[in-house]
Amino acid sequence: MDEPRHEPGDGDPDLTSLHVRRAIGGDDESLGWLVERLSPLLQAQARYRLGPKLAFRCDPEDVVHDAWLTTLPRIAELPPRDGRFTPVLLKFLSTTILNRVRNLLRDYARHGTESLPPFDMSSDRSGAVTQAMRHERVDAVRAALDSLETGDREVILLRGVEQQPAKLVGVLLEISEEAVSKRYRRALEKLRARLPGSVFDELSPDA
């Protein structure tokens, strides 16, 4: 798929934001581009939040698929932040995933695996979402994330994807707020160097 051109006067070269605008206008190709672009980050988040025990029983890809089907009907309602849709869309999706995982963990703790409900994949967009999530670029971004040390990957997911406050991330990882910022910038530089022109370019370096 061709990348969108940034016309003079648009005021926003962020590729994801441009595609969100097109998707709001009904462009199905842009919807597919968005799923392909952001899903690797979301799958990594889902795996991290599920943990090894629950991820073995509940496919993180299904969690992300469910989040997209929840989000797509509401995409036109998302307001830009400082002219950009990327942080808003990523925050909405990651929060949807976080809430879903919390519900799964609660059900699992109470009743075991037999309580885990199946995901509803009946949407007419389900097939398109699945296809976009399995594009080869998804594997490349996933490999880049997996190449990071555990602490670096955690700070990217918590600070960059979920957009949690640095102070909270520091508490969760038991490091200082300053260390969170340094670790985040260092990890993001590694990801951008390994995979130029990817979704990592759209994560804020000052998150």
PDB file of C-alpha atoms in Angstrom:
ATOM      1  CA  MET A   1       0.000   0.000   0.000  1.00  0.00           C
ATOM      2  CA  ASP A   2       1.362   3.439  -0.856  1.00  0.00           C
ATOM      3  CA  GLU A   3       2.180   5.757   2.023  1.00  0.00           C
ATOM      4  CA  PRO A   4       0.016   8.876   2.233  1.00  0.00           C
ATOM      5  CA  ARG A   5       1.523  12.088   0.980  1.00  0.00           C
ATOM      6  CA  HIS A   6       1.883  14.973   3.370  1.00  0.00           C
ATOM      7  CA  GLU A   7       0.468  17.932   1.527  1.00  0.00           C
ATOM      8  CA  PRO A   8       1.691  21.474   2.305  1.00  0.00           C
ATOM      9  CA  GLY A   9      -0.426  23.036   4.994  1.00  0.00           C
ATOM     10  CA  ASP A  10      -1.551  19.767   6.572  1.00  0.00           C
ATOM     11  CA  GLY A  11       0.548  20.615   9.604  1.00  0.00           C
ATOM     12  CA  ASP A  12       1.026  16.970  10.638  1.00  0.00           C
ATOM     13  CA  PRO A  13       3.463  14.545   9.007  1.00  0.00           C
ATOM     14  CA  ASP A  14       2.459  11.738  11.404  1.00  0.00           C
ATOM     15  CA  LEU A  15       1.496   8.843   9.120  1.00  0.00           C
ATOM     16  CA  THR A  16      -0.899   7.276  11.583  1.00  0.00           C
ATOM     17  CA  SER A  17      -2.770  10.533  12.081  1.00  0.00           C
ATOM     18  CA  LEU A  18      -3.100  10.948   8.325  1.00  0.00           C
ATOM     19  CA  HIS A  19      -4.493   7.436   7.992  1.00  0.00           C
ATOM     20  CA  VAL A  20      -6.904   7.993  10.882  1.00  0.00           C
ATOM     21  CA  ARG A  21      -8.300  11.002   9.028  1.00  0.00           C
ATOM     22  CA  ARG A  22      -8.741   8.891   5.900  1.00  0.00           C
ATOM     23  CA  ALA A  23     -10.291   6.037   7.872  1.00  0.00           C
ATOM     24  CA  ILE A  24     -12.800   8.429   9.424  1.00  0.00           C
ATOM     25  CA  GLY A  25     -13.702   9.360   5.855  1.00  0.00           C
ATOM     26  CA  GLY A  26     -14.432   5.709   5.067  1.00  0.00           C
ATOM     27  CA  ASP A  27     -11.137   4.549   3.521  1.00  0.00           C
ATOM     28  CA  ASP A  28     -10.892   0.791   4.197  1.00  0.00           C
ATOM     29  CA  GLU A  29      -7.267   0.627   3.038  1.00  0.00           C
ATOM     30  CA  SER A  30      -6.323   3.145   5.693  1.00  0.00           C
ATOM     31  CA  LEU A  31      -8.130   1.068   8.299  1.00  0.00           C
ATOM     32  CA  GLY A  32      -6.035  -1.916   7.283  1.00  0.00           C
ATOM     33  CA  TRP A  33      -2.890   0.205   7.413  1.00  0.00           C
ATOM     34  CA  LEU A  34      -3.709   1.301  10.964  1.00  0.00           C
ATOM     35  CA  VAL A  35      -4.218  -2.270  12.142  1.00  0.00           C
ATOM     36  CA  GLU A  36      -0.958  -3.375  10.556  1.00  0.00           C
ATOM     37  CA  ARG A  37       0.930  -0.373  11.905  1.00  0.00           C
ATOM     38  CA  LEU A  38      -0.105  -0.497  15.563  1.00  0.00           C
ATOM     39  CA  SER A  39      -0.870  -4.169  16.215  1.00  0.00           C
ATOM     40  CA  PRO A  40       2.714  -5.285  17.020  1.00  0.00           C
ATOM     41  CA  LEU A  41       2.890  -2.793  19.884  1.00  0.00           C
ATOM     42  CA  LEU A  42      -0.532  -3.877  21.114  1.00  0.00           C
ATOM     43  CA  GLN A  43       0.273  -7.586  20.891  1.00  0.00           C
ATOM     44  CA  ALA A  44       3.421  -7.024  22.933  1.00  0.00           C
ATOM     45  CA  GLN A  45       1.361  -5.130  25.496  1.00  0.00           C
ATOM     46  CA  ALA A  46      -1.230  -7.923  25.638  1.00  0.00           C
ATOM     47  CA  ARG A  47       1.453 -10.599  26.138  1.00  0.00           C
ATOM     48  CA  TYR A  48       3.062  -8.541  28.880  1.00  0.00           C
ATOM     49  CA  ARG A  49      -0.186  -7.879  30.713  1.00  0.00           C
ATOM     50  CA  LEU A  50      -1.507 -11.436  30.378  1.00  0.00           C
ATOM     51  CA  GLY A  51       1.682 -12.934  31.780  1.00  0.00           C
ATOM     52  CA  PRO A  52       3.044 -16.342  30.766  1.00  0.00           C
ATOM     53  CA  LYS A  53       0.381 -18.386  32.559  1.00  0.00           C
ATOM     54  CA  LEU A  54      -2.655 -16.697  31.011  1.00  0.00           C
ATOM     55  CA  ALA A  55      -1.023 -15.968  27.635  1.00  0.00           C
ATOM     56  CA  PHE A  56      -0.611 -19.731  27.255  1.00  0.00           C
ATOM     57  CA  ARG A  57      -4.391 -20.140  27.531  1.00  0.00           C
ATOM     58  CA  CYS A  58      -5.580 -16.913  25.908  1.00  0.00           C
ATOM     59  CA  ASP A  59      -3.928 -15.861  22.641  1.00  0.00           C
ATOM     60  CA  PRO A  60      -2.698 -12.235  22.872  1.00  0.00           C
ATOM     61  CA  GLU A  61      -3.561 -11.866  19.192  1.00  0.00           C
ATOM     62  CA  ASP A  62      -7.216 -12.545  20.014  1.00  0.00           C
ATOM     63  CA  VAL A  63      -7.130  -9.864  22.715  1.00  0.00           C
ATOM     64  CA  VAL A  64      -5.775  -7.316  20.230  1.00  0.00           C
ATOM     65  CA  HIS A  65      -8.244  -8.426  17.560  1.00  0.00           C
ATOM     66  CA  ASP A  66     -11.068  -7.866  20.040  1.00  0.00           C
ATOM     67  CA  ALA A  67      -9.715  -4.401  20.894  1.00  0.00           C
ATOM     68  CA  TRP A  68      -9.696  -3.385  17.227  1.00  0.00           C
ATOM     69  CA  LEU A  69     -13.269  -4.561  16.690  1.00  0.00           C
ATOM     70  CA  THR A  70     -14.295  -2.542  19.745  1.00  0.00           C
ATOM     71  CA  THR A  71     -12.419   0.553  18.586  1.00  0.00           C
ATOM     72  CA  LEU A  72     -13.169   0.719  14.858  1.00  0.00           C
ATOM     73  CA  PRO A  73     -16.845   1.730  15.204  1.00  0.00           C
ATOM     74  CA  ARG A  74     -15.767   4.590  17.484  1.00  0.00           C
ATOM     75  CA  ILE A  75     -12.734   5.816  15.593  1.00  0.00           C
ATOM     76  CA  ALA A  76     -14.556   8.890  14.278  1.00  0.00           C
ATOM     77  CA  GLU A  77     -15.215   9.972  17.876  1.00  0.00           C
ATOM     78  CA  LEU A  78     -11.532  10.172  18.827  1.00  0.00           C
ATOM     79  CA  PRO A  79     -10.354  13.784  19.226  1.00  0.00           C
ATOM     80  CA  PRO A  80      -6.812  14.653  18.099  1.00  0.00           C
ATOM     81  CA  ARG A  81      -4.269  15.715  20.702  1.00  0.00           C
ATOM     82  CA  ASP A  82      -2.170  18.680  19.562  1.00  0.00           C
ATOM     83  CA  GLY A  83      -3.230  17.863  16.001  1.00  0.00           C
ATOM     84  CA  ARG A  84      -2.162  14.199  16.245  1.00  0.00           C
ATOM     85  CA  PHE A  85      -4.333  11.104  16.361  1.00  0.00           C
ATOM     86  CA  THR A  86      -1.555   8.589  17.064  1.00  0.00           C
ATOM     87  CA  PRO A  87      -1.323   9.018  20.859  1.00  0.00           C
ATOM     88  CA  VAL A  88      -5.108   9.161  21.200  1.00  0.00           C
ATOM     89  CA  LEU A  89      -5.756   6.019  19.149  1.00  0.00           C
ATOM     90  CA  LEU A  90      -2.919   4.120  20.810  1.00  0.00           C
ATOM     91  CA  LYS A  91      -4.139   5.136  24.265  1.00  0.00           C
ATOM     92  CA  PHE A  92      -7.726   4.092  23.474  1.00  0.00           C
ATOM     93  CA  LEU A  93      -6.632   0.713  22.122  1.00  0.00           C
ATOM     94  CA  SER A  94      -4.160   0.001  24.921  1.00  0.00           C
ATOM     95  CA  THR A  95      -6.721   0.960  27.574  1.00  0.00           C
ATOM     96  CA  THR A  96      -9.283  -1.339  25.931  1.00  0.00           C
ATOM     97  CA  ILE A  97      -6.735  -4.158  26.071  1.00  0.00           C
ATOM     98  CA  LEU A  98      -5.776  -3.374  29.662  1.00  0.00           C
ATOM     99  CA  ASN A  99      -9.401  -3.475  30.804  1.00  0.00           C
ATOM    100  CA  ARG A 100     -10.032  -6.708  28.909  1.00  0.00           C
ATOM    101  CA  VAL A 101      -6.964  -8.374  30.418  1.00  0.00           C
ATOM    102  CA  ARG A 102      -7.934  -7.266  33.920  1.00  0.00           C
ATOM    103  CA  ASN A 103     -11.341  -8.880  33.457  1.00  0.00           C
ATOM    104  CA  LEU A 104      -9.727 -12.078  32.154  1.00  0.00           C
ATOM    105  CA  LEU A 105      -7.294 -12.198  35.068  1.00  0.00           C
ATOM    106  CA  ARG A 106     -10.120 -11.696  37.555  1.00  0.00           C
ATOM    107  CA  ASP A 107     -12.212 -14.455  35.992  1.00  0.00           C
ATOM    108  CA  TYR A 108      -9.212 -16.772  35.831  1.00  0.00           C
ATOM    109  CA  ALA A 109      -8.354 -16.170  39.494  1.00  0.00           C
ATOM    110  CA  ARG A 110     -11.924 -16.942  40.553  1.00  0.00           C
ATOM    111  CA  HIS A 111     -12.895 -19.818  38.316  1.00  0.00           C
ATOM    112  CA  GLY A 112      -9.888 -21.075  36.328  1.00  0.00           C
ATOM    113  CA  THR A 113      -9.584 -21.500  32.570  1.00  0.00           C
ATOM    114  CA  GLU A 114     -13.130 -22.798  32.094  1.00  0.00           C
ATOM    115  CA  SER A 115     -14.402 -19.291  32.909  1.00  0.00           C
ATOM    116  CA  LEU A 116     -12.489 -17.567  30.114  1.00  0.00           C
ATOM    117  CA  PRO A 117     -15.100 -16.396  27.585  1.00  0.00           C
ATOM    118  CA  PRO A 118     -14.539 -16.748  23.844  1.00  0.00           C
ATOM    119  CA  PHE A 119     -13.953 -13.590  21.848  1.00  0.00           C
ATOM    120  CA  ASP A 120     -16.694 -12.426  19.501  1.00  0.00           C
ATOM    121  CA  MET A 121     -15.180 -12.403  15.999  1.00  0.00           C
ATOM    122  CA  SER A 122     -18.477 -11.988  14.149  1.00  0.00           C
ATOM    123  CA  SER A 123     -17.865  -8.444  12.886  1.00  0.00           C
ATOM    124  CA  ASP A 124     -17.866  -7.987   9.112  1.00  0.00           C
ATOM    125  CA  ARG A 125     -14.387  -6.458   9.531  1.00  0.00           C
ATOM    126  CA  SER A 126     -12.996  -9.430  11.439  1.00  0.00           C
ATOM    127  CA  GLY A 127     -11.288 -11.027   8.433  1.00  0.00           C
ATOM    128  CA  ALA A 128      -9.640  -7.784   7.339  1.00  0.00           C
ATOM    129  CA  VAL A 129      -8.340  -7.158  10.852  1.00  0.00           C
ATOM    130  CA  THR A 130      -6.903 -10.670  11.068  1.00  0.00           C
ATOM    131  CA  GLN A 131      -5.164 -10.335   7.697  1.00  0.00           C
ATOM    132  CA  ALA A 132      -3.595  -6.983   8.571  1.00  0.00           C
ATOM    133  CA  MET A 133      -2.390  -8.267  11.938  1.00  0.00           C
ATOM    134  CA  ARG A 134      -0.470 -11.078  10.244  1.00  0.00           C
ATOM    135  CA  HIS A 135       1.453  -8.944   7.759  1.00  0.00           C
ATOM    136  CA  GLU A 136       5.227  -9.506   7.613  1.00  0.00           C
ATOM    137  CA  ARG A 137       5.839  -6.015   9.018  1.00  0.00           C
ATOM    138  CA  VAL A 138       4.100  -7.104  12.197  1.00  0.00           C
ATOM    139  CA  ASP A 139       6.753  -9.796  12.658  1.00  0.00           C
ATOM    140  CA  ALA A 140       9.564  -7.283  12.097  1.00  0.00           C
ATOM    141  CA  VAL A 141       8.292  -4.907  14.767  1.00  0.00           C
ATOM    142  CA  ARG A 142       7.691  -7.789  17.160  1.00  0.00           C
ATOM    143  CA  ALA A 143      11.257  -9.018  16.631  1.00  0.00           C
ATOM    144  CA  ALA A 144      12.625  -5.544  17.347  1.00  0.00           C
ATOM    145  CA  LEU A 145      10.690  -5.370  20.618  1.00  0.00           C
ATOM    146  CA  ASP A 146      11.788  -8.873  21.576  1.00  0.00           C
ATOM    147  CA  SER A 147      15.433  -7.881  21.004  1.00  0.00           C
ATOM    148  CA  LEU A 148      15.277  -5.419  23.902  1.00  0.00           C
ATOM    149  CA  GLU A 149      16.262  -6.304  27.434  1.00  0.00           C
ATOM    150  CA  THR A 150      13.255  -7.000  29.633  1.00  0.00           C
ATOM    151  CA  GLY A 151      13.459  -3.699  31.522  1.00  0.00           C
ATOM    152  CA  ASP A 152      13.753  -1.676  28.321  1.00  0.00           C
ATOM    153  CA  ARG A 153      10.802  -3.465  26.743  1.00  0.00           C
ATOM    154  CA  GLU A 154       8.691  -2.908  29.855  1.00  0.00           C
ATOM    155  CA  VAL A 155       9.307   0.827  29.856  1.00  0.00           C
ATOM    156  CA  ILE A 156       8.419   1.069  26.148  1.00  0.00           C
ATOM    157  CA  LEU A 157       5.146  -0.756  26.758  1.00  0.00           C
ATOM    158  CA  LEU A 158       4.202   1.080  29.937  1.00  0.00           C
ATOM    159  CA  ARG A 159       5.374   4.565  28.997  1.00  0.00           C
ATOM    160  CA  GLY A 160       5.171   4.587  25.198  1.00  0.00           C
ATOM    161  CA  VAL A 161       2.195   2.346  24.440  1.00  0.00           C
ATOM    162  CA  GLU A 162       0.010   2.631  27.552  1.00  0.00           C
ATOM    163  CA  GLN A 163       1.219   6.208  28.202  1.00  0.00           C
ATOM    164  CA  GLN A 164       1.339   5.655  31.945  1.00  0.00           C
ATOM    165  CA  PRO A 165       2.825   8.539  33.997  1.00  0.00           C
ATOM    166  CA  ALA A 166       6.590   8.270  34.481  1.00  0.00           C
ATOM    167  CA  LYS A 167       6.136   8.353  38.249  1.00  0.00           C
ATOM    168  CA  LEU A 168       3.792   5.344  38.152  1.00  0.00           C
ATOM    169  CA  VAL A 169       6.108   3.448  35.793  1.00  0.00           C
ATOM    170  CA  GLY A 170       8.955   4.101  38.213  1.00  0.00           C
ATOM    171  CA  VAL A 171       6.918   2.637  41.066  1.00  0.00           C
ATOM    172  CA  LEU A 172       5.997  -0.435  39.010  1.00  0.00           C
ATOM    173  CA  LEU A 173       9.581  -1.054  37.892  1.00  0.00           C
ATOM    174  CA  GLU A 174      11.130   0.076  41.189  1.00  0.00           C
ATOM    175  CA  ILE A 175      13.333   2.721  39.601  1.00  0.00           C
ATOM    176  CA  SER A 176      13.407   6.513  39.772  1.00  0.00           C
ATOM    177  CA  GLU A 177      11.338   8.742  37.520  1.00  0.00           C
ATOM    178  CA  GLU A 178      14.566  10.036  35.974  1.00  0.00           C
ATOM    179  CA  ALA A 179      15.694   6.478  35.279  1.00  0.00           C
ATOM    180  CA  VAL A 180      12.363   5.799  33.554  1.00  0.00           C
ATOM    181  CA  SER A 181      12.926   8.713  31.167  1.00  0.00           C
ATOM    182  CA  LYS A 182      16.521   7.724  30.419  1.00  0.00           C
ATOM    183  CA  ARG A 183      15.659   4.074  29.892  1.00  0.00           C
ATOM    184  CA  TYR A 184      12.731   4.985  27.644  1.00  0.00           C
ATOM    185  CA  ARG A 185      14.784   7.277  25.411  1.00  0.00           C
ATOM    186  CA  ARG A 186      17.584   4.736  25.167  1.00  0.00           C
ATOM    187  CA  ALA A 187      15.225   1.893  24.284  1.00  0.00           C
ATOM    188  CA  LEU A 188      13.372   3.992  21.713  1.00  0.00           C
ATOM    189  CA  GLU A 189      16.650   4.969  20.045  1.00  0.00           C
ATOM    190  CA  LYS A 190      17.563   1.282  19.755  1.00  0.00           C
ATOM    191  CA  LEU A 191      14.209   0.420  18.202  1.00  0.00           C
ATOM    192  CA  ARG A 192      14.352   3.266  15.697  1.00  0.00           C
ATOM    193  CA  ALA A 193      17.895   2.338  14.687  1.00  0.00           C
ATOM    194  CA  ARG A 194      16.948  -1.307  14.215  1.00  0.00           C
ATOM    195  CA  LEU A 195      13.765  -0.571  12.234  1.00  0.00           C
ATOM    196  CA  PRO A 196      13.782   2.900  10.604  1.00  0.00           C
ATOM    197  CA  GLY A 197      10.517   4.250   9.234  1.00  0.00           C
ATOM    198  CA  SER A 198       8.381   2.047  11.464  1.00  0.00           C
ATOM    199  CA  VAL A 199       5.752   2.778  14.088  1.00  0.00           C
ATOM    200  CA  PHE A 200       8.571   3.494  16.541  1.00  0.00           C
ATOM    201  CA  ASP A 201       9.083   6.836  14.787  1.00  0.00           C
ATOM    202  CA  GLU A 202       5.627   7.870  15.968  1.00  0.00           C
ATOM    203  CA  LEU A 203       6.215   7.201  19.665  1.00  0.00           C
ATOM    204  CA  SER A 204       7.067  10.422  21.449  1.00  0.00           C
ATOM    205  CA  PRO A 205      10.741  10.617  22.486  1.00  0.00           C
ATOM    206  CA  ASP A 206       9.643  12.688  25.478  1.00  0.00           C
ATOM    207  CA  ALA A 207       6.976  10.307  26.757  1.00  0.00           C
TER     208      ALA A 207
END
